[in-house]
CSV table of C-alpha atoms and ligand atoms in Angstrom, one decimal:
chain,number,residue,atom,x,y,z
A,1,UNK,CA,0.4,22.4,9.1
A,2,UNK,CA,3.0,20.2,7.4
A,3,UNK,CA,1.9,17.0,5.0
A,4,UNK,CA,4.5,13.9,5.8
A,5,UNK,CA,5.1,11.3,3.4
A,6,UNK,CA,6.2,8.2,5.0
A,7,UNK,CA,8.5,5.6,3.2
A,8,UNK,CA,9.4,2.6,4.5
A,9,UNK,CA,11.2,-0.7,3.5
A,10,UNK,CA,12.5,0.0,0.0
A,11,UNK,CA,14.8,-3.1,-0.2
A,12,UNK,CA,17.3,-2.2,-3.2
A,13,UNK,CA,13.8,-1.6,-5.4
A,14,UNK,CA,14.8,1.7,-7.2
A,15,UNK,CA,12.6,1.8,-9.8
A,16,UNK,CA,9.8,1.4,-7.8
A,17,UNK,CA,11.3,4.0,-5.0
A,18,UNK,CA,11.9,6.2,-8.2
A,19,UNK,CA,8.2,5.8,-8.8
A,20,UNK,CA,7.6,6.8,-5.5
A,21,UNK,CA,9.2,10.2,-5.0
A,22,UNK,CA,7.7,11.7,-7.9
A,23,UNK,CA,5.0,10.9,-6.8
A,24,UNK,CA,5.5,12.5,-3.3
A,25,UNK,CA,6.3,15.7,-5.9
A,26,UNK,CA,3.1,15.4,-7.2
A,27,UNK,CA,1.4,15.3,-3.5
A,28,UNK,CA,2.8,18.5,-2.1
A,29,UNK,CA,4.3,16.6,0.6
A,30,UNK,CA,6.7,18.9,2.9
A,31,UNK,CA,9.2,16.4,3.9
A,32,UNK,CA,10.0,12.8,3.5
A,33,UNK,CA,10.8,10.0,6.3
A,34,UNK,CA,12.2,6.9,6.0
A,35,UNK,CA,11.6,3.6,8.2
A,36,UNK,CA,14.7,1.1,7.1
A,37,UNK,CA,15.4,-1.5,5.2
A,38,UNK,CA,16.4,0.5,2.3
A,39,UNK,CA,18.1,-2.1,1.7
A,40,UNK,CA,18.7,-5.8,1.1
A,41,UNK,CA,16.8,-8.5,-1.0
A,42,UNK,CA,17.2,-5.6,-4.2
A,43,UNK,CA,19.4,-5.2,-7.0
A,44,UNK,CA,20.8,-1.5,-6.4
A,45,UNK,CA,21.3,-0.3,-2.2
A,46,UNK,CA,23.6,2.1,-3.4
A,47,UNK,CA,21.4,3.7,-5.1
A,48,UNK,CA,18.6,3.5,-3.0
A,49,UNK,CA,20.4,4.7,0.1
A,50,UNK,CA,22.0,7.9,-1.9
A,51,UNK,CA,17.9,8.7,-3.3
A,52,UNK,CA,16.7,8.4,0.6
A,53,UNK,CA,20.1,10.6,1.7
A,54,UNK,CA,19.2,13.1,-1.1
A,55,UNK,CA,15.3,13.3,-0.8
A,56,UNK,CA,14.6,12.1,2.7
A,57,UNK,CA,14.8,14.3,6.0
A,58,UNK,CA,15.1,11.8,8.6
A,59,UNK,CA,15.9,8.1,8.4
A,60,UNK,CA,16.1,5.3,10.4
A,61,UNK,CA,18.4,1.6,10.2
A,62,UNK,CA,16.4,-1.7,10.0
A,63,UNK,CA,17.4,-5.4,10.3
A,64,UNK,CA,18.0,-5.3,6.7
A,65,UNK,CA,20.7,-2.6,7.6
A,66,UNK,CA,21.9,-4.2,11.0
A,67,UNK,CA,22.5,-7.3,9.0
A,68,UNK,CA,24.7,-5.3,6.1
A,69,UNK,CA,26.7,-4.1,8.8
A,70,UNK,CA,26.6,-7.4,11.0
A,71,UNK,CA,25.7,-10.0,8.7
A,72,UNK,CA,25.9,-12.5,11.9
A,73,UNK,CA,22.0,-10.7,12.8
A,74,UNK,CA,20.6,-13.0,9.0
A,75,UNK,CA,22.2,-16.5,10.8
A,76,UNK,CA,19.2,-17.3,10.6
A,77,UNK,CA,17.3,-16.2,7.7
A,78,UNK,CA,16.5,-17.9,4.3
A,79,UNK,CA,18.8,-18.1,1.2
A,80,UNK,CA,17.5,-15.3,-0.6
A,81,UNK,CA,17.2,-12.8,2.3
A,82,UNK,CA,20.9,-13.9,3.4
A,83,UNK,CA,21.5,-13.7,-1.0
A,84,UNK,CA,20.6,-9.6,-0.5
A,85,UNK,CA,22.6,-8.8,2.5
A,86,UNK,CA,25.8,-10.3,0.7
A,87,UNK,CA,25.0,-8.7,-2.5
A,88,UNK,CA,24.5,-5.3,-0.4
A,89,UNK,CA,28.1,-5.9,1.6
A,90,UNK,CA,30.0,-6.9,-2.1
A,91,UNK,CA,28.4,-4.1,-3.8
A,92,UNK,CA,28.2,-0.8,-1.7
A,93,UNK,CA,31.1,1.4,-0.7
A,94,UNK,CA,32.7,1.6,2.3
A,95,UNK,CA,31.1,5.5,2.6
A,96,UNK,CA,28.3,3.9,2.1
A,97,UNK,CA,28.3,1.0,4.6
A,98,UNK,CA,29.5,3.8,7.4
A,99,UNK,CA,26.7,5.8,6.5
A,100,UNK,CA,24.6,3.2,7.5
A,101,UNK,CA,26.2,2.9,10.3
A,102,UNK,CA,25.2,6.2,11.3
A,103,UNK,CA,21.4,5.8,11.1
A,104,UNK,CA,19.7,5.7,14.4
A,105,UNK,CA,17.4,2.8,15.7
A,106,UNK,CA,14.4,5.6,15.9
A,107,UNK,CA,13.7,9.2,15.8
A,108,UNK,CA,11.1,11.7,17.6
A,109,UNK,CA,9.5,14.2,16.0
A,110,UNK,CA,8.9,17.6,19.2
A,111,UNK,CA,6.4,14.7,21.1
A,112,UNK,CA,4.1,14.3,18.0
A,113,UNK,CA,6.0,11.3,15.9
A,114,UNK,CA,7.7,8.2,17.2
A,115,UNK,CA,8.9,6.4,14.0
A,116,UNK,CA,10.8,3.1,14.9
A,117,UNK,CA,11.6,0.2,12.5
A,118,UNK,CA,9.1,-3.3,13.5
A,119,UNK,CA,7.4,-1.9,16.2
A,120,UNK,CA,8.3,0.1,19.8
A,121,UNK,CA,7.3,-3.0,21.7
A,122,UNK,CA,10.9,-4.5,23.1
A,123,UNK,CA,12.3,-7.6,21.8
A,124,UNK,CA,15.2,-9.2,23.2
A,125,UNK,CA,15.0,-11.5,20.2
A,126,UNK,CA,15.2,-9.4,17.1
A,127,UNK,CA,12.3,-7.5,15.5
A,128,UNK,CA,8.5,-7.4,16.6
A,129,UNK,CA,6.3,-7.7,13.6
A,130,UNK,CA,3.2,-5.5,14.9
A,131,UNK,CA,0.3,-7.1,12.5
A,132,UNK,CA,-2.5,-7.6,14.6
A,133,UNK,CA,-4.6,-5.4,17.2
A,134,UNK,CA,-3.5,-7.2,19.5
A,135,UNK,CA,0.2,-6.4,18.7
A,136,UNK,CA,-1.4,-2.7,18.5
A,137,UNK,CA,-3.1,-2.8,22.0
A,138,UNK,CA,0.4,-3.9,23.7
A,139,UNK,CA,2.8,-1.1,21.2
A,140,UNK,CA,0.7,1.7,22.4
A,141,UNK,CA,2.0,1.2,26.4
A,142,UNK,CA,5.0,1.4,24.8
A,143,UNK,CA,5.2,5.4,23.9
A,144,UNK,CA,3.7,8.5,24.6
A,145,UNK,CA,3.5,10.4,21.3
A,146,UNK,CA,0.3,11.0,19.4
A,147,UNK,CA,1.7,9.1,16.2
A,148,UNK,CA,3.8,6.0,16.2
A,149,UNK,CA,5.0,5.2,12.4
A,150,UNK,CA,6.2,1.7,11.9
A,151,UNK,CA,7.1,-0.8,9.1
A,152,UNK,CA,9.0,-4.3,8.8
A,153,UNK,CA,5.3,-6.3,8.0
A,154,UNK,CA,5.6,-4.4,4.3
A,155,UNK,CA,1.4,-4.2,5.1
A,156,UNK,CA,-0.1,-1.4,4.8
A,157,UNK,CA,-2.0,-0.6,8.0
A,158,UNK,CA,-3.5,2.0,10.6
A,159,UNK,CA,-4.7,1.5,14.3
A,160,UNK,CA,-6.6,4.5,16.3
A,161,UNK,CA,-7.6,5.3,19.8
A,162,UNK,CA,-10.0,7.8,20.2
A,163,UNK,CA,-8.6,8.6,23.0
A,164,UNK,CA,-5.3,9.4,24.4
A,165,UNK,CA,-5.9,7.1,27.6
A,166,UNK,CA,-8.3,4.9,25.4
A,167,UNK,CA,-6.9,1.1,25.5
A,168,UNK,CA,-9.9,0.3,23.1
A,169,UNK,CA,-7.5,0.3,20.1
A,170,UNK,CA,-9.3,0.5,17.1
A,171,UNK,CA,-8.2,-1.6,13.6
A,172,UNK,CA,-8.0,-5.0,12.0
A,173,UNK,CA,-7.9,-8.4,14.2
A,174,UNK,CA,-4.9,-9.1,11.7
A,175,UNK,CA,-3.6,-7.0,8.8
A,176,UNK,CA,-3.1,-10.2,6.3
A,177,UNK,CA,-6.2,-11.6,6.9
A,178,UNK,CA,-8.3,-7.7,6.1
A,179,UNK,CA,-6.0,-5.7,3.9
A,180,UNK,CA,-6.6,-2.3,3.5
A,181,UNK,CA,-9.0,-1.9,0.6
A,182,UNK,CA,-7.7,0.7,-1.8
A,183,UNK,CA,-10.7,2.7,-3.7
A,184,UNK,CA,-8.6,2.6,-7.3
A,185,UNK,CA,-4.9,4.1,-5.8
A,186,UNK,CA,-5.7,5.5,-2.1
A,187,UNK,CA,-7.5,4.8,1.3
A,188,UNK,CA,-7.7,7.7,3.7
A,189,UNK,CA,-8.0,7.1,7.6
A,190,UNK,CA,-9.3,9.2,9.9
A,191,UNK,CA,-6.2,10.1,13.0
A,192,UNK,CA,-8.8,11.2,16.3
A,193,UNK,CA,-7.9,14.6,16.9
A,194,UNK,CA,-7.3,13.8,20.4
A,195,UNK,CA,-6.5,10.1,20.1
A,196,UNK,CA,-3.7,8.3,19.3
A,197,UNK,CA,-2.5,6.3,15.9
A,198,UNK,CA,0.2,3.8,14.9
A,199,UNK,CA,0.8,3.8,11.1
A,200,UNK,CA,2.8,1.8,8.9
A,201,UNK,CA,3.1,3.0,5.5
A,202,UNK,CA,3.7,-0.8,4.1
A,203,UNK,CA,7.0,-1.8,1.4
A,204,UNK,CA,8.0,1.0,-1.5
A,205,UNK,CA,10.5,-1.9,-3.2
A,206,UNK,CA,8.3,-5.7,-1.8
A,207,UNK,CA,4.9,-5.7,-0.8
A,208,UNK,CA,3.6,-7.7,0.4
A,209,UNK,CA,-0.2,-7.5,0.4
A,210,UNK,CA,-1.1,-9.6,-2.7
A,211,UNK,CA,-0.9,-5.6,-4.4
A,212,UNK,CA,2.4,-5.9,-5.9
A,213,UNK,CA,2.1,-1.8,-6.7
A,214,UNK,CA,4.8,0.2,-4.2
A,215,UNK,CA,2.6,1.2,-1.2
A,216,UNK,CA,3.4,4.7,1.2
A,217,UNK,CA,1.5,6.8,3.2
A,218,UNK,CA,0.9,10.6,3.3
A,219,UNK,CA,0.3,11.9,7.6
A,220,UNK,CA,-1.4,14.9,6.7
A,221,UNK,CA,-1.4,17.0,9.8
A,222,UNK,CA,-3.7,19.6,9.2
A,223,UNK,CA,-6.2,17.6,8.1
A,224,UNK,CA,-5.9,14.8,10.7
A,225,UNK,CA,-6.2,11.6,8.2
A,226,UNK,CA,-3.5,9.2,6.9
A,227,UNK,CA,-3.2,8.7,2.5
A,228,UNK,CA,-2.5,5.6,2.1
A,229,UNK,CA,-1.0,5.6,-1.7
A,230,UNK,CA,-0.1,2.6,-4.1
A,231,UNK,CA,1.7,3.6,-7.2
A,232,UNK,CA,2.1,1.5,-10.0
A,233,UNK,CA,5.8,1.0,-11.6
A,234,UNK,CA,7.3,-1.1,-14.3
A,235,UNK,CA,7.9,-4.5,-12.3
A,236,UNK,CA,9.3,-6.0,-15.2
A,237,UNK,CA,12.2,-3.7,-15.3
A,238,UNK,CA,12.4,-4.4,-11.5
A,239,UNK,CA,12.9,-8.2,-12.0
A,240,UNK,CA,15.4,-7.8,-15.2
A,241,UNK,CA,17.6,-6.0,-12.6
A,242,UNK,CA,17.4,-8.1,-9.7
A,243,UNK,CA,18.1,-10.6,-12.6
A,244,UNK,CA,21.0,-9.5,-13.8
A,245,UNK,CA,22.2,-8.8,-10.6
A,246,UNK,CA,23.0,-12.1,-10.4
A,247,UNK,CA,20.0,-12.3,-7.4
A,248,UNK,CA,17.9,-15.2,-6.7
A,249,UNK,CA,14.7,-15.4,-9.2
A,250,UNK,CA,12.3,-15.7,-6.4
A,251,UNK,CA,13.1,-12.5,-5.4
A,252,UNK,CA,12.1,-10.8,-8.8
A,253,UNK,CA,8.8,-13.4,-8.8
A,254,UNK,CA,7.4,-12.2,-5.6
A,255,UNK,CA,7.2,-8.4,-6.7
A,256,UNK,CA,4.8,-9.8,-9.6
A,257,UNK,CA,2.5,-11.0,-7.1
A,258,UNK,CA,2.9,-8.8,-4.0
A,259,UNK,CA,4.2,-11.5,-1.6
B,301,LIG,ZN1,11.7,-5.0,4.9
């Protein structure tokens, strides 16, 4: 049974991504899947896209890819987020932009795993933040697969049900108030064999749970567990590259506090 690494929300942070890819190698994974937001905010969108293309079996498009392809999506975003989109549009090649346009908005693997950037719960106004048990209860009604992988919030978490049809969802009331506690660098959560799960691996390039280490996860289908992983990387170097690219200082500063 395969071990699958899930990465998400890389956001142009190549220093963090390279460290996570190195970590995936030592953790013996069979494949790496990416849940989108490869670009935006950070200084190396092209380099991160090239690494995802070389290393990930599947990838989808996040809202930052959508905004790079059509800046109208970013009209209501804050100044720093818009600066990241403008920088990506300015520096990425036409070939890279064309590739972004080919990425699907979700993937499904043999009726077992669904991958989507934000949430299976539809939202006509844009992306959905799946951040609480109530959000998860609603989301479980919108997919049939055993495991649904989501990103977007930049906060790692896992919600489960004990049986396929159970409406009782196990997980934090609110992921911001009850973050996963990591023993050193790893937290392991059991995936009920006959239940269903929603898993968020957190963010590689811009964690927002006050732990600045890069976040990703390994879904071990043989052991039926998800290993939430944290990986230290050279944050000072990522900050230096952010400033050297002329991006707003706040985009480097937030990396140090994981916010
Ligand atoms: Zn993101």
